CSV table of C-alpha atoms in Angstrom, one decimal:
chain,number,residue,atom,x,y,z
A,1,MET,CA,105.8,78.3,116.3
A,2,THR,CA,107.6,75.3,115.0
A,3,THR,CA,112.1,75.9,114.0
A,4,ALA,CA,110.7,74.4,110.0
A,5,SER,CA,108.3,77.9,109.9
A,6,LYS,CA,110.8,80.3,111.6
A,7,ILE,CA,113.2,79.2,108.8
A,8,THR,CA,110.7,79.6,106.8
A,9,LEU,CA,110.3,83.2,108.3
A,10,VAL,CA,113.6,84.0,108.2
A,11,ARG,CA,113.6,83.1,104.3
A,12,VAL,CA,111.1,85.9,103.7
A,13,ALA,CA,112.7,88.7,105.7
A,14,MET,CA,115.2,87.9,103.7
A,15,ILE,CA,113.3,89.3,100.0
A,16,PRO,CA,113.4,92.3,101.0
A,17,LEU,CA,117.5,92.8,101.9
A,18,PHE,CA,118.2,91.2,98.4
A,19,MET,CA,116.1,93.2,96.4
A,20,VAL,CA,118.0,96.6,98.0
A,21,CYS,CA,121.3,95.2,97.4
A,22,LEU,CA,120.3,93.8,93.6
A,23,TYR,CA,118.6,96.6,92.9
A,24,LEU,CA,122.3,98.4,94.1
A,25,SER,CA,124.0,96.4,92.2
A,26,ALA,CA,124.1,98.5,89.6
A,27,ASP,CA,125.4,100.9,90.4
A,28,THR,CA,127.9,98.3,93.1
A,29,ALA,CA,129.9,94.6,92.1
A,30,TRP,CA,130.8,93.7,95.3
A,31,LEU,CA,126.6,94.0,95.5
A,32,THR,CA,125.9,91.7,92.6
A,33,TRP,CA,128.0,88.7,94.5
A,34,ALA,CA,126.0,90.0,98.0
A,35,SER,CA,122.7,89.3,96.2
A,36,LEU,CA,123.4,86.0,95.2
A,37,ALA,CA,124.4,84.7,98.8
A,38,ILE,CA,121.3,86.1,100.3
A,39,PHE,CA,119.3,84.5,97.1
A,40,VAL,CA,121.4,80.9,97.7
A,41,ILE,CA,120.6,81.1,101.7
A,42,ALA,CA,117.2,82.1,101.0
A,43,SER,CA,116.2,79.2,98.5
A,44,LEU,CA,118.6,76.3,100.5
A,45,THR,CA,116.2,77.6,103.3
A,46,ASP,CA,113.7,76.2,100.6
A,47,TYR,CA,115.3,72.8,101.8
A,48,VAL,CA,115.9,72.8,104.8
A,49,ASP,CA,113.1,73.7,106.9
A,50,GLY,CA,110.9,71.4,104.8
A,51,THR,CA,113.5,68.5,106.2
A,52,ILE,CA,112.8,69.7,109.6
A,53,ALA,CA,109.2,69.6,109.2
A,54,ARG,CA,109.3,66.1,107.6
A,55,LYS,CA,112.1,64.9,109.9
A,56,TYR,CA,111.2,66.4,113.5
A,57,ASN,CA,106.7,65.8,112.8
A,58,GLN,CA,106.7,69.8,112.9
A,59,VAL,CA,104.6,70.3,109.6
A,60,SER,CA,101.7,72.7,109.7
A,61,ASP,CA,99.6,75.0,108.5
A,62,PHE,CA,101.2,77.4,109.4
A,63,GLY,CA,103.5,75.8,106.6
A,64,LYS,CA,102.0,74.6,104.0
A,65,PHE,CA,100.6,78.4,104.0
A,66,LEU,CA,103.8,79.9,104.3
A,67,ASP,CA,106.5,77.7,102.6
A,68,PRO,CA,105.8,78.0,99.4
A,69,LEU,CA,104.1,81.8,99.5
A,70,ALA,CA,107.5,82.3,100.1
A,71,ASP,CA,109.3,80.1,97.6
A,72,LYS,CA,107.2,82.7,95.0
A,73,LEU,CA,107.9,85.3,96.5
A,74,LEU,CA,111.2,85.7,96.5
A,75,VAL,CA,111.7,83.6,92.9
A,76,ILE,CA,109.5,87.1,92.0
A,77,SER,CA,111.5,89.6,93.1
A,78,ALA,CA,114.2,88.3,91.1
A,79,MET,CA,112.4,88.6,87.9
A,80,ALA,CA,110.6,91.6,88.6
A,81,ILE,CA,113.9,94.0,89.3
A,82,PHE,CA,115.8,91.4,86.1
A,83,CYS,CA,112.0,93.0,84.2
A,84,GLU,CA,112.5,96.5,85.0
A,85,TRP,CA,116.2,96.1,84.4
A,86,GLY,CA,115.1,95.0,80.5
A,87,ILE,CA,116.1,91.5,80.8
A,88,PHE,CA,114.1,89.3,82.0
A,89,PRO,CA,111.2,90.0,79.8
A,90,ALA,CA,106.8,90.5,81.0
A,91,TRP,CA,105.7,88.2,78.9
A,92,ALA,CA,107.2,84.8,80.9
A,93,LEU,CA,106.6,86.8,83.9
A,94,MET,CA,103.1,86.4,83.7
A,95,ILE,CA,103.2,83.5,82.6
A,96,VAL,CA,105.5,82.3,85.5
A,97,LEU,CA,102.4,84.6,87.9
A,98,THR,CA,99.3,83.3,85.5
A,99,ARG,CA,100.8,79.8,87.0
A,100,GLU,CA,101.1,80.6,90.3
A,101,PHE,CA,97.7,81.5,91.3
A,102,ALA,CA,96.3,79.3,88.7
A,103,VAL,CA,98.0,75.8,90.2
A,104,THR,CA,97.8,77.8,93.9
A,105,GLY,CA,93.3,78.2,92.9
A,106,LEU,CA,93.1,74.0,91.2
A,107,ARG,CA,95.2,73.8,95.8
A,108,LEU,CA,92.0,75.9,97.5
A,109,VAL,CA,89.3,74.2,95.4
A,110,ALA,CA,90.7,70.1,95.0
A,111,VAL,CA,90.9,71.3,99.9
A,112,GLY,CA,86.7,72.5,99.3
A,113,ASN,CA,86.4,70.1,97.9
A,114,GLY,CA,87.9,67.0,100.7
A,115,ARG,CA,91.3,66.5,99.0
A,116,VAL,CA,95.4,67.5,98.4
A,117,ILE,CA,97.6,67.9,96.2
A,118,ALA,CA,101.6,67.3,97.0
A,119,ALA,CA,103.6,68.9,95.3
A,120,GLY,CA,104.6,66.7,91.9
A,121,TRP,CA,108.1,66.0,90.7
A,122,SER,CA,107.4,68.6,87.5
A,123,GLY,CA,106.8,71.3,90.3
A,124,LYS,CA,110.0,70.3,92.2
A,125,VAL,CA,112.1,70.5,88.7
A,126,LYS,CA,110.2,74.2,87.7
A,127,THR,CA,111.6,75.7,90.8
A,128,PHE,CA,115.1,74.4,91.5
A,129,ALA,CA,115.6,75.1,87.7
A,130,THR,CA,113.6,78.9,88.1
A,131,MET,CA,116.0,78.6,91.7
A,132,VAL,CA,119.3,77.9,89.9
A,133,GLY,CA,118.8,79.7,86.7
A,134,LEU,CA,118.7,83.0,88.3
A,135,CYS,CA,121.5,82.3,90.5
A,136,VAL,CA,123.0,82.1,87.6
A,137,MET,CA,121.3,84.9,86.1
A,138,ILE,CA,122.1,87.6,88.9
A,139,PRO,CA,126.0,87.7,88.5
A,140,PHE,CA,126.0,87.4,84.3
A,141,HIS,CA,122.8,88.2,83.7
A,142,GLN,CA,124.0,91.1,81.5
A,143,PHE,CA,125.3,88.1,78.5
A,144,ALA,CA,122.0,88.3,76.8
A,145,TRP,CA,122.3,84.5,75.0
A,146,LEU,CA,122.4,83.1,78.4
A,147,ASN,CA,119.6,85.2,80.1
A,148,GLY,CA,117.5,83.7,77.1
A,149,VAL,CA,118.5,80.2,77.5
A,150,ILE,CA,117.4,80.5,81.2
A,151,ILE,CA,114.3,82.1,81.0
A,152,GLY,CA,113.3,79.5,78.0
A,153,VAL,CA,113.8,76.9,80.7
A,154,ILE,CA,112.3,79.2,83.3
A,155,VAL,CA,108.8,78.9,81.1
A,156,ALA,CA,109.2,75.1,79.9
A,157,THR,CA,108.9,73.9,82.8
A,158,THR,CA,106.8,76.5,84.5
A,159,LEU,CA,104.3,75.8,82.0
A,160,TYR,CA,104.7,71.8,81.4
A,161,SER,CA,104.2,72.0,85.6
A,162,GLY,CA,101.6,74.1,85.3
A,163,VAL,CA,99.8,72.7,82.7
A,164,GLU,CA,100.6,68.5,84.0
A,165,TYR,CA,99.1,69.8,87.4
A,166,PHE,CA,95.5,71.1,85.7
A,167,VAL,CA,96.1,67.1,83.4
A,168,GLN,CA,96.3,65.5,86.2
A,169,ASN,CA,93.3,67.5,88.7
A,170,TRP,CA,90.9,68.0,86.6
A,171,ASP,CA,88.4,66.3,88.3
A,172,VAL,CA,89.4,68.5,91.2
A,173,LEU,CA,86.8,70.9,88.9
A,174,ASN,CA,83.7,69.3,88.8
A,175,LEU,CA,82.9,71.1,85.5
A,176,LYS,CA,79.9,69.1,85.0
A,177,LYS,CA,78.0,69.4,89.0
A,178,ASN,CA,79.1,73.7,88.4
A,179,ARG,CA,76.4,74.0,85.9
């Protein structure tokens, strides 16, 4: 197993710890800051493992599978808790989940057709905006107006990047050939 993949596994292992700290932070203030620290460190490992994988030629099929999954699990874990707390609407979470499933499905079809769909710029912007937004929401979730702005940015970047993936790769679906 590569160093990059080990770092990704650490990110996955941090998710339950993050969730417990965030969930319990409703009753204990210092756990808010602990959960934020865990989320930030886990988010930064996404950059670190990718950099290591590229720099030291450690790109692997396992890493290509696990890295985006780890990102999605981390983000969705925060959104799910915020949803339970009533500060992140379920419809917004469904937009995020739908985009993730749809883009993953598109990539699977593309691979079946011998094509790889690399992460686009808008997808990277979406990931960055989502991670930063959630980092702000963790300690400041009591401000409804701020939550609204962050959720708006998350939904907008999610929708834009999802539409862009499909517009740029629509031919992968071979709709005429499949009729």
